[in-house]
Amino acid sequence: MDELSIYNQLKHLSIARIRQVFASWQSQNLPRHWLDGWLLAVLNQPSVFLITDSDYVPSDDEVMQLSGGIARMMTGEPLAYLTGMQGFWGREFMVNAHTLIPRADTEILIETVLDIVKQGSIDTSPRILDLGTGTGCIGITLALELASSSVVAVDYSPQALAVATDNARRLGADNCTLIHSDWYDKIDGEFDIIVSNPPYIAKDDAHMASLTHEPVTALVADQDGLADIITIAHGVHQHLKAGGLIVIEHGYDQGLAVREILSSVGLSNVRTLKDYGDNDRITLGFRPISD
């Protein structure tokens, strides 16, 4: 459907009626929460408004804005790119077409790092390196949750780095430094923790068909999606302290391959953890003290 067709179906309808139409449009590629979320964004109202004011009839201007956004979402453009915001770990991060949209499953990485620090396996005032930071959601979240930490977050994309810098400033992550770097190229010294959500999708992966609006350079890697993970792993001897932790997010079918990569560079206690959908999602390892 085009924007005009959508407009003609929604004009002069109450919120309750509009949401009935939404129910007939929703699909796997156009989830209901996108439709309701965009309606709330257009109306600039909290979610309770959909119930308390269900008889409200949006103005023509509101319906036009609503229709334009829905037409974009019907092409696969995610809601977050319309609103410019995405929630992660209880905070709102700015996003745009130069950044990946933070996913809930990435919060598994945050949980894991915080748990390991809490257990005392890592310095409670760690120096953390976030490689390929994108929106900054991982590095900034760790900086805010571990207030005594020092975080360095890097990205090769100047446009993504600008978004991360704005997020760090807006959220008050004063202990997070943003650096333009191709992985480790501009990085000096060693870190207690290295984290990364790098590109890990193979070029011919069928999932790319549903990710056409997100930056391909942040998604796709050579060597069946493993090239950047290999690069990150090979930097641990120069940049990860003895006893330090590395945690890498990867694809649901890459757990074994990533464990082999981390083990091949001499890391110990290598293991893979699952996400909320029970899929392999992150693999971690430690640099041995005696290394």
Short mmCIF file of C-alpha atoms in Angstrom, two decimals:
data_model
loop_
_atom_site.label_atom_id
_atom_site.label_comp_id
_atom_site.label_asym_id
_atom_site.label_seq_id
_atom_site.Cartn_x
_atom_site.Cartn_y
_atom_site.Cartn_z
CA MET A 1 0.00 0.00 0.00
CA ASP A 2 1.15 3.53 -0.68
CA GLU A 3 0.86 6.51 1.63
CA LEU A 4 -2.35 7.84 0.06
CA SER A 5 -4.09 4.47 0.30
CA ILE A 6 -3.15 4.20 3.97
CA TYR A 7 -4.33 7.74 4.61
CA ASN A 8 -7.71 7.07 3.02
CA GLN A 9 -8.22 4.02 5.23
CA LEU A 10 -7.33 5.83 8.45
CA LYS A 11 -8.81 9.33 8.05
CA HIS A 12 -11.67 10.29 10.33
CA LEU A 13 -11.24 7.13 12.44
CA SER A 14 -10.91 7.05 16.20
CA ILE A 15 -7.86 5.49 17.82
CA ALA A 16 -9.91 2.38 18.61
CA ARG A 17 -10.91 1.99 14.95
CA ILE A 18 -7.37 2.73 13.72
CA ARG A 19 -6.04 -0.03 15.94
CA GLN A 20 -8.61 -2.43 14.49
CA VAL A 21 -7.19 -1.64 11.06
CA PHE A 22 -3.69 -2.18 12.46
CA ALA A 23 -4.74 -5.67 13.54
CA SER A 24 -5.48 -6.56 9.91
CA TRP A 25 -2.13 -5.14 8.72
CA GLN A 26 0.21 -6.65 11.28
CA SER A 27 2.58 -9.38 10.16
CA GLN A 28 5.98 -10.80 11.00
CA ASN A 29 7.55 -7.99 8.98
CA LEU A 30 5.21 -5.34 10.36
CA PRO A 31 4.70 -6.16 14.05
CA ARG A 32 1.82 -4.63 15.97
CA HIS A 33 4.12 -2.82 18.40
CA TRP A 34 5.65 -0.90 15.47
CA LEU A 35 2.21 0.32 14.42
CA ASP A 36 1.12 1.26 17.93
CA GLY A 37 4.53 2.76 18.66
CA TRP A 38 4.39 5.01 15.61
CA LEU A 39 0.84 6.08 16.44
CA LEU A 40 1.99 7.11 19.93
CA ALA A 41 5.01 8.93 18.48
CA VAL A 42 2.82 10.89 16.08
CA LEU A 43 0.38 11.80 18.85
CA ASN A 44 3.24 12.45 21.31
CA GLN A 45 1.41 10.48 23.99
CA PRO A 46 2.25 7.69 26.47
CA SER A 47 1.03 4.16 25.80
CA VAL A 48 -1.89 4.49 28.23
CA PHE A 49 -3.43 7.06 25.86
CA LEU A 50 -4.42 4.26 23.50
CA ILE A 51 -6.80 2.99 26.18
CA THR A 52 -7.84 6.11 28.08
CA ASP A 53 -8.51 8.15 24.93
CA SER A 54 -9.48 5.44 22.47
CA ASP A 55 -12.27 7.67 21.08
CA TYR A 56 -9.81 10.41 20.04
CA VAL A 57 -9.87 11.13 16.30
CA PRO A 58 -6.45 12.23 14.99
CA SER A 59 -6.30 15.40 12.92
CA ASP A 60 -5.66 15.30 9.17
CA ASP A 61 -2.04 16.35 9.75
CA GLU A 62 -1.58 13.55 12.29
CA VAL A 63 -3.11 10.99 9.92
CA MET A 64 -0.84 12.18 7.11
CA GLN A 65 2.24 11.80 9.32
CA LEU A 66 0.97 8.44 10.56
CA SER A 67 0.39 7.21 7.00
CA GLY A 68 3.81 8.29 5.79
CA GLY A 69 5.55 6.38 8.55
CA ILE A 70 3.46 3.26 8.06
CA ALA A 71 4.24 3.28 4.33
CA ARG A 72 7.95 3.33 5.22
CA MET A 73 7.56 0.51 7.73
CA MET A 74 5.71 -1.56 5.14
CA THR A 75 8.91 -1.49 3.06
CA GLY A 76 10.76 -2.99 6.04
CA GLU A 77 12.10 0.21 7.60
CA PRO A 78 12.13 -0.35 11.40
CA LEU A 79 10.15 1.84 13.78
CA ALA A 80 13.36 2.97 15.50
CA TYR A 81 14.53 4.74 12.33
CA LEU A 82 11.25 6.69 12.25
CA THR A 83 11.38 7.74 15.89
CA GLY A 84 15.17 8.04 16.05
CA MET A 85 15.21 6.20 19.38
CA GLN A 86 15.47 2.64 20.68
CA GLY A 87 15.32 1.34 24.23
CA PHE A 88 18.21 -0.68 25.64
CA TRP A 89 18.83 -1.70 29.27
CA GLY A 90 16.16 0.75 30.46
CA ARG A 91 17.59 3.74 28.58
CA GLU A 92 16.72 5.38 25.28
CA PHE A 93 19.48 5.48 22.66
CA MET A 94 19.43 7.66 19.58
CA VAL A 95 19.73 5.72 16.32
CA ASN A 96 19.88 6.55 12.64
CA ALA A 97 20.53 4.86 9.32
CA HIS A 98 24.29 4.77 10.07
CA THR A 99 23.85 2.57 13.15
CA LEU A 100 22.44 -0.82 13.94
CA ILE A 101 19.33 -0.79 16.10
CA PRO A 102 20.09 -2.18 19.57
CA ARG A 103 18.49 -5.59 20.14
CA ALA A 104 17.19 -6.98 23.40
CA ASP A 105 19.33 -10.10 23.00
CA THR A 106 22.48 -7.96 23.22
CA GLU A 107 21.52 -7.28 26.84
CA ILE A 108 22.77 -10.83 27.52
CA LEU A 109 26.28 -9.44 26.95
CA ILE A 110 25.68 -6.69 29.51
CA GLU A 111 24.27 -9.16 32.05
CA THR A 112 27.26 -11.45 31.61
CA VAL A 113 29.88 -8.74 32.09
CA LEU A 114 28.15 -7.32 35.15
CA ASP A 115 27.79 -10.79 36.70
CA ILE A 116 31.47 -11.61 36.18
CA VAL A 117 32.57 -8.28 37.66
CA LYS A 118 30.23 -8.84 40.61
CA GLN A 119 31.75 -12.29 41.19
CA GLY A 120 35.15 -10.67 41.67
CA SER A 121 36.81 -12.31 38.68
CA ILE A 122 37.59 -8.89 37.21
CA ASP A 123 38.74 -5.60 38.75
CA THR A 124 35.70 -3.72 40.06
CA SER A 125 37.08 -0.57 38.41
CA PRO A 126 37.82 -2.13 35.04
CA ARG A 127 39.23 -0.58 31.91
CA ILE A 128 36.83 -1.65 29.16
CA LEU A 129 37.20 -1.60 25.36
CA ASP A 130 34.06 -1.69 23.19
CA LEU A 131 34.96 -2.52 19.59
CA GLY A 132 32.50 -1.43 16.88
CA THR A 133 30.34 0.54 19.28
CA GLY A 134 27.65 1.73 16.83
CA THR A 135 25.08 3.61 18.91
CA GLY A 136 27.33 3.09 21.93
CA CYS A 137 24.67 1.01 23.66
CA ILE A 138 27.14 -1.59 25.01
CA GLY A 139 30.01 0.68 26.03
CA ILE A 140 27.80 3.44 27.42
CA THR A 141 25.62 1.00 29.36
CA LEU A 142 28.69 -0.61 30.95
CA ALA A 143 30.12 2.83 31.73
CA LEU A 144 26.91 3.82 33.50
CA GLU A 145 26.38 0.52 35.31
CA LEU A 146 30.04 0.35 36.40
CA ALA A 147 30.50 3.94 37.50
CA SER A 148 34.14 3.43 38.52
CA SER A 149 35.06 1.91 35.16
CA SER A 150 36.89 3.59 32.31
CA VAL A 151 35.43 2.75 28.88
CA VAL A 152 36.96 3.30 25.45
CA ALA A 153 34.44 2.80 22.63
CA VAL A 154 35.57 2.75 19.01
CA ASP A 155 33.96 2.65 15.59
CA TYR A 156 35.25 2.89 12.03
CA SER A 157 32.19 4.85 10.86
CA PRO A 158 32.42 8.58 11.66
CA GLN A 159 28.65 8.84 11.34
CA ALA A 160 28.04 6.04 13.85
CA LEU A 161 30.65 7.51 16.17
CA ALA A 162 28.83 10.85 16.11
CA VAL A 163 25.63 9.10 17.24
CA ALA A 164 27.49 7.27 20.03
CA THR A 165 29.11 10.53 21.14
CA ASP A 166 25.71 12.22 21.35
CA ASN A 167 24.31 9.28 23.31
CA ALA A 168 27.21 9.32 25.77
CA ARG A 169 26.79 13.04 26.34
CA ARG A 170 23.01 12.89 26.68
CA LEU A 171 23.06 9.92 29.06
CA GLY A 172 25.90 11.33 31.17
CA ALA A 173 28.52 8.65 30.50
CA ASP A 174 31.46 10.89 31.33
CA ASN A 175 33.70 7.83 31.85
CA CYS A 176 33.24 6.71 28.23
CA THR A 177 35.72 7.97 25.63
CA LEU A 178 34.83 7.66 21.93
CA ILE A 179 37.59 7.05 19.37
CA HIS A 180 37.57 6.72 15.57
CA SER A 181 39.48 3.52 14.87
CA ASP A 182 39.51 0.48 12.60
CA TRP A 183 39.28 -2.11 15.38
CA TYR A 184 42.54 -1.87 17.38
CA ASP A 185 44.43 0.48 15.01
CA LYS A 186 44.26 3.60 17.22
CA ILE A 187 44.13 1.75 20.55
CA ASP A 188 46.96 1.79 23.08
CA GLY A 189 47.42 -0.25 26.22
CA GLU A 190 45.65 -3.19 27.78
CA PHE A 191 42.12 -3.62 29.06
CA ASP A 192 40.46 -5.70 31.75
CA ILE A 193 37.46 -6.35 29.49
CA ILE A 194 37.00 -6.32 25.73
CA VAL A 195 33.43 -6.46 24.37
CA SER A 196 32.13 -6.40 20.84
CA ASN A 197 29.03 -6.88 18.73
CA PRO A 198 30.84 -6.99 15.39
CA PRO A 199 29.54 -7.71 11.89
CA TYR A 200 28.94 -11.47 11.80
CA ILE A 201 26.47 -12.21 9.00
CA ALA A 202 27.70 -14.00 5.89
CA LYS A 203 27.19 -12.19 2.59
CA ASP A 204 24.83 -14.86 1.27
CA ASP A 205 22.81 -15.23 4.48
CA ALA A 206 19.05 -15.31 3.84
CA HIS A 207 18.45 -13.03 6.85
CA MET A 208 19.93 -10.10 4.92
CA ALA A 209 16.66 -9.81 3.00
CA SER A 210 14.95 -8.48 6.15
CA LEU A 211 17.80 -6.14 7.11
CA THR A 212 17.98 -3.96 4.01
CA HIS A 213 17.51 -0.70 5.93
CA GLU A 214 20.40 -1.22 8.37
CA PRO A 215 24.03 -0.42 7.43
CA VAL A 216 25.49 -3.43 5.63
CA THR A 217 29.02 -2.68 6.87
CA ALA A 218 27.81 -3.20 10.43
CA LEU A 219 26.19 -6.51 9.53
CA VAL A 220 28.26 -8.45 7.01
CA ALA A 221 31.74 -9.95 7.32
CA ASP A 222 33.88 -12.14 5.07
CA GLN A 223 34.80 -15.75 5.84
CA ASP A 224 31.20 -16.80 6.46
CA GLY A 225 30.70 -13.86 8.82
CA LEU A 226 33.74 -14.64 10.99
CA ALA A 227 36.45 -12.34 9.58
CA ASP A 228 36.00 -9.50 12.08
CA ILE A 229 35.67 -11.87 15.01
CA ILE A 230 39.02 -13.41 13.97
CA THR A 231 40.59 -9.93 13.84
CA ILE A 232 39.27 -9.13 17.32
CA ALA A 233 40.49 -12.44 18.73
CA HIS A 234 43.99 -11.96 17.31
CA GLY A 235 44.33 -8.66 19.17
CA VAL A 236 43.88 -10.07 22.65
CA HIS A 237 47.57 -10.71 23.33
CA GLN A 238 48.33 -7.04 22.78
CA HIS A 239 45.22 -5.48 24.31
CA LEU A 240 43.71 -7.84 26.92
CA LYS A 241 45.33 -8.00 30.33
CA ALA A 242 46.35 -11.33 31.82
CA GLY A 243 43.22 -12.61 33.57
CA GLY A 244 41.10 -10.30 31.44
CA LEU A 245 37.73 -11.10 29.87
CA ILE A 246 36.56 -10.92 26.25
CA VAL A 247 32.89 -11.23 25.28
CA ILE A 248 31.76 -11.33 21.64
CA GLU A 249 28.24 -11.40 20.25
CA HIS A 250 27.69 -13.60 17.20
CA GLY A 251 25.11 -15.45 15.12
CA TYR A 252 22.87 -18.20 16.42
CA ASP A 253 24.81 -20.85 14.47
CA GLN A 254 28.35 -19.58 15.14
CA GLY A 255 28.91 -20.69 18.74
CA LEU A 256 31.20 -23.59 17.91
CA ALA A 257 33.21 -21.59 15.38
CA VAL A 258 33.72 -18.67 17.78
CA ARG A 259 34.74 -20.99 20.62
CA GLU A 260 37.33 -22.50 18.30
CA ILE A 261 38.60 -19.04 17.33
CA LEU A 262 38.97 -17.88 20.93
CA SER A 263 40.57 -21.15 22.00
CA SER A 264 43.00 -20.96 19.07
CA VAL A 265 44.49 -17.72 20.41
CA GLY A 266 45.08 -19.27 23.82
CA LEU A 267 42.06 -18.07 25.78
CA SER A 268 40.77 -20.26 28.60
CA ASN A 269 37.35 -21.03 30.12
CA VAL A 270 35.81 -20.38 26.71
CA ARG A 271 32.05 -20.88 26.67
CA THR A 272 28.94 -19.84 24.77
CA LEU A 273 25.78 -18.45 26.36
CA LYS A 274 22.28 -18.36 24.91
CA ASP A 275 19.95 -15.42 24.34
CA TYR A 276 16.32 -15.01 25.38
CA GLY A 277 15.24 -17.14 22.42
CA ASP A 278 17.50 -20.01 23.53
CA ASN A 279 19.92 -19.41 20.65
CA ASP A 280 23.71 -19.24 20.95
CA ARG A 281 24.41 -15.49 21.19
CA ILE A 282 27.66 -14.63 22.99
CA THR A 283 30.95 -16.41 23.53
CA LEU A 284 33.43 -15.41 26.20
CA GLY A 285 36.91 -16.35 27.29
CA PHE A 286 39.70 -15.27 29.64
CA ARG A 287 43.34 -14.58 28.96
CA PRO A 288 45.28 -16.92 31.28
CA ILE A 289 47.21 -15.28 34.11
CA SER A 290 50.35 -17.17 33.10
CA ASP A 291 50.10 -16.14 29.45
#
